[in-house]
C-alpha atoms as one frame of an Amber mdcrd trajectory, in Angstrom:
protein
  39.223 -80.172  45.051  38.387 -76.918  42.717  38.077 -77.741  38.832  40.153
 -75.974  36.580  38.731 -75.136  33.318  40.461 -74.288  30.165  40.212 -70.570
  29.247  37.906 -69.686  26.094  38.610 -66.622  23.963  34.946 -65.573  24.562
  34.930 -65.094  28.027  36.652 -61.611  28.057  33.681 -60.251  29.993  36.283
 -58.272  32.228  38.111 -56.506  29.322  34.453 -55.361  28.247  33.948 -53.974
  31.209  37.356 -52.184  31.536  37.020 -50.577  28.345  34.144 -48.881  29.403
  36.002 -46.626  32.091  39.080 -45.363  29.162  41.083 -46.581  26.051  42.090
 -49.847  26.807  44.926 -51.008  23.962  45.593 -54.225  22.442  48.762 -54.117
  24.309  47.118 -53.132  27.373  44.692 -56.206  26.979  47.674 -58.198  26.184
  49.541 -56.987  29.521  46.937 -57.885  31.531  46.148 -60.954  29.659  49.971
 -62.388  30.563  49.265 -61.422  34.263  46.209 -63.730  34.577  46.733 -67.336
  35.662  44.161 -69.923  35.198  40.439 -70.193  35.435  38.548 -71.722  38.242
  35.349 -72.726  39.193  33.638 -72.633  42.049  30.149 -73.656  43.726  27.368
 -71.491  45.030  27.791 -70.806  48.592  31.500 -70.747  48.145  33.459 -67.925
  50.554  35.801 -66.435  47.784  37.721 -64.536  50.145  39.022 -68.098  51.678
  39.340 -69.035  48.322  41.856 -66.352  46.658  45.058 -64.905  47.464  45.152
 -62.475  44.982  42.437 -60.402  42.653  40.325 -62.337  40.387  38.048 -61.419
  37.905  34.468 -62.953  37.604  33.878 -64.674  33.966  30.913 -66.391  34.485
  27.969 -66.257  37.585  26.911 -63.908  40.330  28.492 -63.203  43.740  28.077
 -60.677  46.316  29.452 -58.361  48.990  27.621 -59.058  52.364  27.899 -58.742
  56.091  26.303 -60.952  57.956  25.040 -60.929  61.783  25.701 -63.318  64.368
  22.180 -64.375  64.451  22.152 -65.062  60.727  20.821 -62.053  59.145  22.639
 -60.841  56.010  23.398 -57.545  54.199  24.281 -57.563  50.785  26.464 -54.643
  50.304  26.893 -55.228  46.466  26.457 -57.550  43.471  29.277 -58.962  41.762
  28.541 -59.600  38.113  30.272 -61.440  35.139  33.490 -59.092  34.223  33.769
 -57.416  37.638  36.778 -57.673  39.566  37.457 -58.663  43.063  40.070 -57.482
  45.108  41.267 -53.973  43.019  39.969 -51.567  44.968  39.236 -50.784  48.670
  35.579 -52.355  49.011  35.931 -55.479  47.252  39.585 -56.656  49.071  39.197
 -59.113  51.395  38.382 -57.326  54.761  36.241 -58.404  58.216  33.461 -55.990
  57.391  32.221 -57.858  54.390  32.492 -61.382  52.795  32.646 -61.794  48.928
  30.526 -64.981  48.473  29.533 -66.687  45.609  25.691 -66.487  44.947  25.641
 -69.046  41.945  28.205 -71.771  40.234  30.950 -69.109  38.745  33.954 -69.176
  37.086  36.642 -66.589  37.820  40.542 -65.827  36.840  43.140 -64.859  39.154
  46.035 -62.428  38.861  49.502 -64.049  39.279  51.427 -63.190  42.577  52.707
 -59.557  42.607  50.132 -58.199  40.258  50.570 -54.892  39.395  49.188 -52.677
  36.618  51.255 -52.685  33.320  50.321 -49.652  32.064  48.717 -46.441  32.211
  45.910 -47.013  30.627  44.897 -50.600  32.475  45.099 -48.600  35.844  42.528
 -45.973  34.535  40.590 -48.395  33.708  40.690 -50.249  37.033  40.486 -46.912
  39.117  37.314 -46.340  36.703  35.859 -49.768  37.791  36.921 -48.996  41.543
  34.924 -45.190  41.272  31.770 -47.063  39.550  31.749 -49.523  42.341  31.946
 -46.795  45.021  29.079 -44.909  43.651  26.851 -48.160  43.549  27.867 -48.082
  47.093  26.045 -44.488  47.592  23.238 -46.026  45.444  22.998 -48.863  47.933
  22.818 -46.271  51.119  20.312 -44.557  49.684  18.123 -47.301  48.638  18.013
 -48.564  52.031  18.337 -45.628  53.726  15.402 -43.336  52.178  13.535 -45.227
  49.364  10.430 -47.293  49.979  10.389 -51.249  48.670   8.696 -50.380  45.370
  11.570 -47.518  44.731  14.099 -50.137  46.091  13.025 -52.702  43.648  12.819
 -50.542  40.552  16.489 -49.214  41.043  18.364 -52.493  41.836  16.774 -54.317
  38.654  17.490 -50.998  36.629  20.976 -51.365  38.160  21.631 -55.206  37.214
  20.038 -54.363  33.592  22.527 -51.668  32.762  25.311 -53.600  34.350  24.752
 -57.078  31.918  23.924 -55.053  28.918  27.364 -53.675  29.138  28.834 -56.754
  28.784  26.245 -58.049  25.997  24.145 -60.478  28.367  21.187 -58.910  28.586
  18.756 -59.334  25.167  16.974 -55.576  24.981  15.068 -55.194  27.837  15.527
 -58.927  29.311  18.144 -60.323  31.058  18.835 -63.141  32.953  18.258 -63.342
  36.945  19.522 -66.545  38.474  19.273 -65.389  42.100  16.407 -66.239  44.507
  14.077 -63.808  46.397  15.728 -64.551  49.172  18.840 -62.886  48.263  16.953
 -59.920  46.820  15.626 -59.444  50.024  19.075 -59.589  51.570  19.874 -57.311
  49.432  16.955 -54.519  49.772  16.917 -55.042  53.031  13.253 -56.464  52.968
  11.346 -59.407  54.415  10.748 -62.581  51.895   7.447 -61.465  51.968   7.610
 -57.778  51.244   9.681 -58.844  48.016   7.269 -61.190  46.733   4.883 -58.540
  47.329   6.656 -55.596  45.663   7.346 -57.935  42.645   3.463 -58.885  41.897
   2.733 -55.314  42.333   5.287 -54.289  40.103   4.055 -57.494  37.322   0.268
 -55.836  37.832   1.498 -52.366  36.967   2.326 -53.562  34.413   6.317 -52.558
  34.561   7.976 -56.073  34.941   7.727 -59.819  33.263   8.990 -62.636  35.127
   9.500 -66.306  33.523  11.188 -68.264  35.596  15.078 -66.852  35.882  14.258
 -64.402  32.665  13.388 -60.509  33.895  11.693 -57.964  31.240  11.549 -54.626
  32.044   8.307 -53.060  30.538   8.244 -49.859  30.825  11.408 -48.071  31.653
  10.392 -45.050  31.889   8.308 -45.436  34.605  10.689 -47.721  36.110  12.985
 -44.865  36.119  10.981 -42.276  37.560   9.854 -44.917  40.606  13.666 -45.193
  41.045  14.221 -41.678  40.665  17.537 -42.922  38.138  16.622 -40.155  35.534
  18.602 -37.576  37.413  21.524 -40.189  36.876
């Protein structure tokens, strides 16, 4: 039985995210709020595709889009962070190719049945969010196809920090990384041993610091050069 959690005004990560993709007037935000349902909590490992009948926004916690092979191997296609929508665009809609899975305990808010954008501003914002998701998918293809393990890790860490900073969930160059190295391995197409060695090498090179689940970027310029993000 899913726990129903009362809404708190501070949990508006999806509005902060949407406002990045175009002007979102107060009336646009109010119209969106009126079309959303209750907040629900999901445990880590929950298949969100089976849980949702309508698009939803993540309020807290991390999820992913993943494709699993019959032998149990998994390729994570995209990370879904607080403020992200699931089911509003082609990539994140429920389909056989990828599965939406909760990586940590999370809270989400679904749209009401028959949801449609109530204004041009909201339509543009949702379209912008879909375009950003597509751009990250291209980045993921390049990471897996052409970058070394070191470059892949640098690129992904910069991406995660940037996306969390957009909604106020990064503190300076530090951010909470609540996932295990096995998850990073599934996202980067590497073995667990290779992920661990790469992170240790980055620490020795003075590029990152890891204390528990807190990761700090120590040398952004070198990370950007390694990941080729300076061009974007």
